[in-house]
PDB file of C-alpha atoms in Angstrom:
ATOM      1  CA  MET A   1      23.003   4.287  38.549  1.00 83.00           C
ATOM      2  CA  GLU A   2      24.084   4.440  34.921  1.00 88.00           C
ATOM      3  CA  LEU A   3      23.251   0.816  34.375  1.00 86.00           C
ATOM      4  CA  LYS A   4      20.002   1.184  35.890  1.00 86.00           C
ATOM      5  CA  ARG A   5      19.042   4.223  33.618  1.00 84.00           C
ATOM      6  CA  TYR A   6      20.210   2.338  30.476  1.00 81.00           C
ATOM      7  CA  THR A   7      18.004  -0.698  31.600  1.00 83.00           C
ATOM      8  CA  GLN A   8      15.056   1.521  32.014  1.00 79.00           C
ATOM      9  CA  PHE A   9      15.804   3.179  28.586  1.00 77.00           C
ATOM     10  CA  LEU A  10      15.843  -0.076  27.038  1.00 79.00           C
ATOM     11  CA  VAL A  11      12.478  -1.417  28.753  1.00 76.00           C
ATOM     12  CA  LYS A  12      10.935   1.762  27.529  1.00 79.00           C
ATOM     13  CA  ASP A  13      12.138   1.423  24.037  1.00 74.00           C
ATOM     14  CA  PHE A  14      10.709  -2.029  23.947  1.00 71.00           C
ATOM     15  CA  GLU A  15       7.526  -0.901  24.984  1.00 76.00           C
ATOM     16  CA  ARG A  16       7.496   1.969  22.448  1.00 75.00           C
ATOM     17  CA  ASN A  17       8.025  -0.834  20.028  1.00 75.00           C
ATOM     18  CA  GLY A  18       5.138  -2.994  21.341  1.00 77.00           C
ATOM     19  CA  LEU A  19       7.066  -5.773  22.743  1.00 73.00           C
ATOM     20  CA  ASN A  20       4.835  -5.846  25.888  1.00 81.00           C
ATOM     21  CA  LEU A  21       1.739  -6.252  23.758  1.00 78.00           C
ATOM     22  CA  ILE A  22       0.058  -9.502  23.195  1.00 86.00           C
ATOM     23  CA  LEU A  23       0.680 -11.059  19.760  1.00 88.00           C
ATOM     24  CA  THR A  24      -2.348  -9.935  17.906  1.00 92.00           C
ATOM     25  CA  LYS A  25      -1.853  -6.252  19.032  1.00 89.00           C
ATOM     26  CA  ARG A  26       1.837  -6.483  18.171  1.00 89.00           C
ATOM     27  CA  GLU A  27       0.911  -7.694  14.712  1.00 92.00           C
ATOM     28  CA  GLU A  28      -1.417  -4.892  14.402  1.00 93.00           C
ATOM     29  CA  LEU A  29       1.219  -2.310  15.403  1.00 88.00           C
ATOM     30  CA  GLN A  30       3.482  -3.878  12.973  1.00 93.00           C
ATOM     31  CA  ARG A  31       0.793  -3.692  10.092  1.00 96.00           C
ATOM     32  CA  LEU A  32       0.137   0.096  11.189  1.00 94.00           C
ATOM     33  CA  ARG A  33       3.952   0.827  10.988  1.00 93.00           C
ATOM     34  CA  THR A  34       4.295  -0.837   7.707  1.00 96.00           C
ATOM     35  CA  GLN A  35       1.535   1.199   6.344  1.00 97.00           C
ATOM     36  CA  ILE A  36       3.020   4.505   7.727  1.00 95.00           C
ATOM     37  CA  ASP A  37       6.333   3.633   6.057  1.00 96.00           C
ATOM     38  CA  GLU A  38       4.561   3.035   2.674  1.00 97.00           C
ATOM     39  CA  LEU A  39       2.578   6.273   2.940  1.00 97.00           C
ATOM     40  CA  SER A  40       5.587   8.269   3.932  1.00 96.00           C
ATOM     41  CA  VAL A  41       7.670   7.034   1.195  1.00 96.00           C
ATOM     42  CA  GLN A  42       4.864   7.879  -1.143  1.00 95.00           C
ATOM     43  CA  TYR A  43       4.294  11.202   0.202  1.00 93.00           C
ATOM     44  CA  ILE A  44       8.194  12.153  -0.397  1.00 92.00           C
ATOM     45  CA  ARG A  45       7.996  10.587  -3.892  1.00 92.00           C
ATOM     46  CA  ASN A  46       5.171  12.669  -4.786  1.00 90.00           C
ATOM     47  CA  LEU A  47       6.737  15.814  -3.703  1.00 87.00           C
ATOM     48  CA  ASN A  48      10.074  14.620  -5.287  1.00 87.00           C
ATOM     49  CA  ASP A  49       8.208  14.133  -8.456  1.00 89.00           C
ATOM     50  CA  ASP A  50       6.465  17.406  -8.433  1.00 87.00           C
ATOM     51  CA  LYS A  51       7.399  19.522 -11.536  1.00 89.00           C
ATOM     52  CA  SER A  52       5.441  22.529 -10.529  1.00 90.00           C
ATOM     53  CA  PHE A  53       6.789  25.905 -11.515  1.00 93.00           C
ATOM     54  CA  LEU A  54       5.751  29.663 -11.875  1.00 95.00           C
ATOM     55  CA  ILE A  55       6.875  31.997 -14.586  1.00 96.00           C
ATOM     56  CA  PHE A  56       8.503  35.381 -13.898  1.00 96.00           C
ATOM     57  CA  ASP A  57       9.901  38.137 -15.835  1.00 95.00           C
ATOM     58  CA  HIS A  58      13.243  39.825 -14.930  1.00 92.00           C
ATOM     59  CA  SER A  59      11.286  42.528 -13.032  1.00 95.00           C
ATOM     60  CA  GLY A  60       9.752  40.156 -10.928  1.00 96.00           C
ATOM     61  CA  LEU A  61      12.978  38.482  -9.870  1.00 96.00           C
ATOM     62  CA  LEU A  62      15.047  41.653  -8.981  1.00 96.00           C
ATOM     63  CA  GLY A  63      17.758  41.012  -6.181  1.00 96.00           C
ATOM     64  CA  LEU A  64      18.382  37.405  -7.679  1.00 96.00           C
ATOM     65  CA  PRO A  65      22.146  37.195  -8.822  1.00 95.00           C
ATOM     66  CA  LEU A  66      22.686  37.040 -12.323  1.00 93.00           C
ATOM     67  CA  GLU A  67      24.561  33.667 -11.736  1.00 94.00           C
ATOM     68  CA  PHE A  68      21.246  32.389 -10.420  1.00 95.00           C
ATOM     69  CA  LEU A  69      19.292  33.918 -13.201  1.00 94.00           C
ATOM     70  CA  LYS A  70      21.650  31.977 -15.754  1.00 92.00           C
ATOM     71  CA  THR A  71      20.908  28.524 -14.051  1.00 94.00           C
ATOM     72  CA  LEU A  72      17.185  29.120 -14.678  1.00 94.00           C
ATOM     73  CA  GLU A  73      15.387  27.556 -17.607  1.00 93.00           C
ATOM     74  CA  LYS A  74      13.841  30.127 -19.932  1.00 92.00           C
ATOM     75  CA  PHE A  75      10.383  30.380 -20.860  1.00 88.00           C
ATOM     76  CA  GLU A  76       8.785  32.425 -23.865  1.00 86.00           C
ATOM     77  CA  ASN A  77       9.420  36.219 -24.183  1.00 85.00           C
ATOM     78  CA  ASP A  78      12.420  36.128 -21.844  1.00 87.00           C
ATOM     79  CA  LYS A  79      10.649  34.854 -18.910  1.00 95.00           C
ATOM     80  CA  TYR A  80      12.017  32.495 -16.302  1.00 96.00           C
ATOM     81  CA  LYS A  81      10.695  29.305 -14.643  1.00 95.00           C
ATOM     82  CA  ILE A  82      11.083  28.988 -10.978  1.00 96.00           C
ATOM     83  CA  ARG A  83      10.416  25.577  -9.877  1.00 94.00           C
ATOM     84  CA  LEU A  84       9.129  24.676  -6.697  1.00 92.00           C
ATOM     85  CA  LYS A  85      12.065  23.038  -5.434  1.00 91.00           C
ATOM     86  CA  ILE A  86      13.975  24.018  -2.231  1.00 90.00           C
ATOM     87  CA  HIS A  87      16.965  25.401  -4.127  1.00 90.00           C
ATOM     88  CA  HIS A  88      14.725  27.806  -6.004  1.00 93.00           C
ATOM     89  CA  LEU A  89      12.516  28.513  -2.958  1.00 94.00           C
ATOM     90  CA  SER A  90      15.376  29.599  -0.697  1.00 94.00           C
ATOM     91  CA  ALA A  91      16.865  31.644  -3.310  1.00 95.00           C
ATOM     92  CA  VAL A  92      13.795  33.692  -4.179  1.00 96.00           C
ATOM     93  CA  LEU A  93      12.669  33.965  -0.441  1.00 95.00           C
ATOM     94  CA  ASP A  94      16.089  35.047   0.687  1.00 96.00           C
ATOM     95  CA  LEU A  95      17.236  37.206  -2.096  1.00 96.00           C
ATOM     96  CA  CYS A  96      14.168  38.551  -4.239  1.00 96.00           C
ATOM     97  CA  LYS A  97      13.497  42.051  -3.482  1.00 96.00           C
ATOM     98  CA  VAL A  98       9.901  41.795  -4.826  1.00 96.00           C
ATOM     99  CA  GLY A  99       7.681  41.232  -2.026  1.00 96.00           C
ATOM    100  CA  LEU A 100       4.766  39.743  -4.613  1.00 97.00           C
ATOM    101  CA  THR A 101       7.073  37.389  -5.942  1.00 96.00           C
ATOM    102  CA  ARG A 102       8.062  36.064  -2.758  1.00 97.00           C
ATOM    103  CA  ARG A 103       4.596  35.771  -1.505  1.00 97.00           C
ATOM    104  CA  ASN A 104       3.490  33.877  -4.731  1.00 96.00           C
ATOM    105  CA  VAL A 105       6.367  31.423  -4.532  1.00 96.00           C
ATOM    106  CA  ALA A 106       5.910  30.740  -0.780  1.00 94.00           C
ATOM    107  CA  VAL A 107       2.004  30.083  -1.352  1.00 93.00           C
ATOM    108  CA  ALA A 108       2.507  27.802  -4.391  1.00 93.00           C
ATOM    109  CA  TYR A 109       5.306  26.005  -2.495  1.00 91.00           C
ATOM    110  CA  GLY A 110       2.889  25.433   0.152  1.00 86.00           C
ATOM    111  CA  LYS A 111       0.036  24.097  -2.057  1.00 85.00           C
ATOM    112  CA  ARG A 112       2.156  21.871  -4.075  1.00 82.00           C
ATOM    113  CA  TYR A 113       1.068  18.362  -5.015  1.00 80.00           C
ATOM    114  CA  GLU A 114      -2.388  18.465  -3.254  1.00 81.00           C
ATOM    115  CA  ALA A 115      -2.703  14.893  -4.082  1.00 81.00           C
ATOM    116  CA  ASN A 116      -0.488  14.493  -0.722  1.00 90.00           C
ATOM    117  CA  LEU A 117      -3.352  15.624   1.318  1.00 91.00           C
ATOM    118  CA  PRO A 118      -5.381  12.303   1.621  1.00 94.00           C
ATOM    119  CA  ILE A 119      -1.913  10.457   2.198  1.00 95.00           C
ATOM    120  CA  LEU A 120      -1.232  13.088   5.035  1.00 93.00           C
ATOM    121  CA  GLU A 121      -4.802  12.714   6.514  1.00 94.00           C
ATOM    122  CA  LYS A 122      -4.329   8.755   6.362  1.00 96.00           C
ATOM    123  CA  LEU A 123      -0.762   9.139   8.109  1.00 95.00           C
ATOM    124  CA  VAL A 124      -2.304  11.318  10.893  1.00 93.00           C
ATOM    125  CA  GLN A 125      -4.961   8.550  11.549  1.00 95.00           C
ATOM    126  CA  LEU A 126      -2.502   5.627  11.517  1.00 95.00           C
ATOM    127  CA  ARG A 127       0.095   7.307  13.765  1.00 93.00           C
ATOM    128  CA  HIS A 128      -2.892   8.059  16.040  1.00 92.00           C
ATOM    129  CA  LYS A 129      -3.782   4.302  16.092  1.00 93.00           C
ATOM    130  CA  SER A 130      -0.179   3.155  16.769  1.00 91.00           C
ATOM    131  CA  ALA A 131       0.193   5.497  19.680  1.00 88.00           C
ATOM    132  CA  LYS A 132      -2.999   4.357  21.148  1.00 89.00           C
ATOM    133  CA  LEU A 133      -1.956   0.572  20.724  1.00 87.00           C
ATOM    134  CA  VAL A 134       1.292   1.393  22.900  1.00 84.00           C
ATOM    135  CA  GLY A 135      -0.387   3.122  25.501  1.00 83.00           C
ATOM    136  CA  HIS A 136      -0.424   6.970  24.714  1.00 78.00           C
ATOM    137  CA  SER A 137      -3.432   9.164  24.215  1.00 82.00           C
ATOM    138  CA  TYR A 138      -1.948  11.063  21.295  1.00 83.00           C
ATOM    139  CA  TYR A 139       0.729  10.637  18.721  1.00 83.00           C
ATOM    140  CA  ALA A 140       2.595  13.832  20.361  1.00 81.00           C
ATOM    141  CA  ASP A 141       2.632  11.945  23.649  1.00 80.00           C
ATOM    142  CA  PHE A 142       4.352   9.026  21.921  1.00 76.00           C
ATOM    143  CA  ILE A 143       6.710  11.174  20.143  1.00 77.00           C
ATOM    144  CA  VAL A 144       7.761  13.623  22.922  1.00 78.00           C
ATOM    145  CA  GLY A 145       7.793  10.681  25.666  1.00 66.00           C
ATOM    146  CA  SER A 146      11.212   9.722  24.382  1.00 63.00           C
ATOM    147  CA  ARG A 147      12.548  13.140  24.500  1.00 61.00           C
ATOM    148  CA  MET A 148      13.401  15.311  27.498  1.00 55.00           C
ATOM    149  CA  ALA A 149       9.972  16.888  27.816  1.00 53.00           C
ATOM    150  CA  MET A 150       8.607  13.453  28.504  1.00 56.00           C
ATOM    151  CA  SER A 151       4.962  14.609  27.477  1.00 58.00           C
ATOM    152  CA  SER A 152       3.148  16.936  25.230  1.00 63.00           C
ATOM    153  CA  SER A 153       1.688  19.009  27.899  1.00 62.00           C
ATOM    154  CA  LYS A 154       5.271  19.721  29.436  1.00 56.00           C
ATOM    155  CA  TYR A 155       6.476  20.590  25.996  1.00 51.00           C
ATOM    156  CA  LEU A 156       3.646  22.893  25.101  1.00 56.00           C
ATOM    157  CA  SER A 157       3.773  24.609  28.385  1.00 56.00           C
ATOM    158  CA  HIS A 158       7.384  25.580  27.877  1.00 53.00           C
ATOM    159  CA  PRO A 159       7.502  29.428  27.373  1.00 51.00           C
ATOM    160  CA  THR A 160       8.948  29.529  23.949  1.00 48.00           C
ATOM    161  CA  LYS A 161       6.432  26.777  22.724  1.00 49.00           C
ATOM    162  CA  ARG A 162       3.327  28.682  23.761  1.00 45.00           C
ATOM    163  CA  LEU A 163       3.875  30.736  20.817  1.00 43.00           C
ATOM    164  CA  LEU A 164       3.422  27.866  18.594  1.00 43.00           C
ATOM    165  CA  ARG A 165      -0.154  27.243  19.554  1.00 42.00           C
TER     166      ARG A 165
END
């Protein structure tokens, strides 16, 4: 029984990787995956290279520990630079008592490096094409197909997932 399930898993994995496709389709899938990998690396590199920051005075950072404030880069007139990196973001969102500061940091973090938008759009298109090549209607079906849910419709019909729609 276990050997049969393992064999079925291997066959399904081979199919997910396009090994059941004709050579031209398999090459196209490989080309798509290479493009997806390159764009994903560029997307992450753009976020890592992002130097965005916001400026706040001490009153805008109430609730943040003094030790944290000492680590921040100072700006003119005793103001502080909050970089839009995860270690600053989590500290501000978790500890800052000023709602407007938390909101401004969260919104700016979500909008950082807008040059990634075309990359993201291209990634969605390429992932959709690659999923179609291996026989799935949508990329979500491709991804969820290897998980316990087995299909995106089952995944989205789960009671806790309905809230995400």
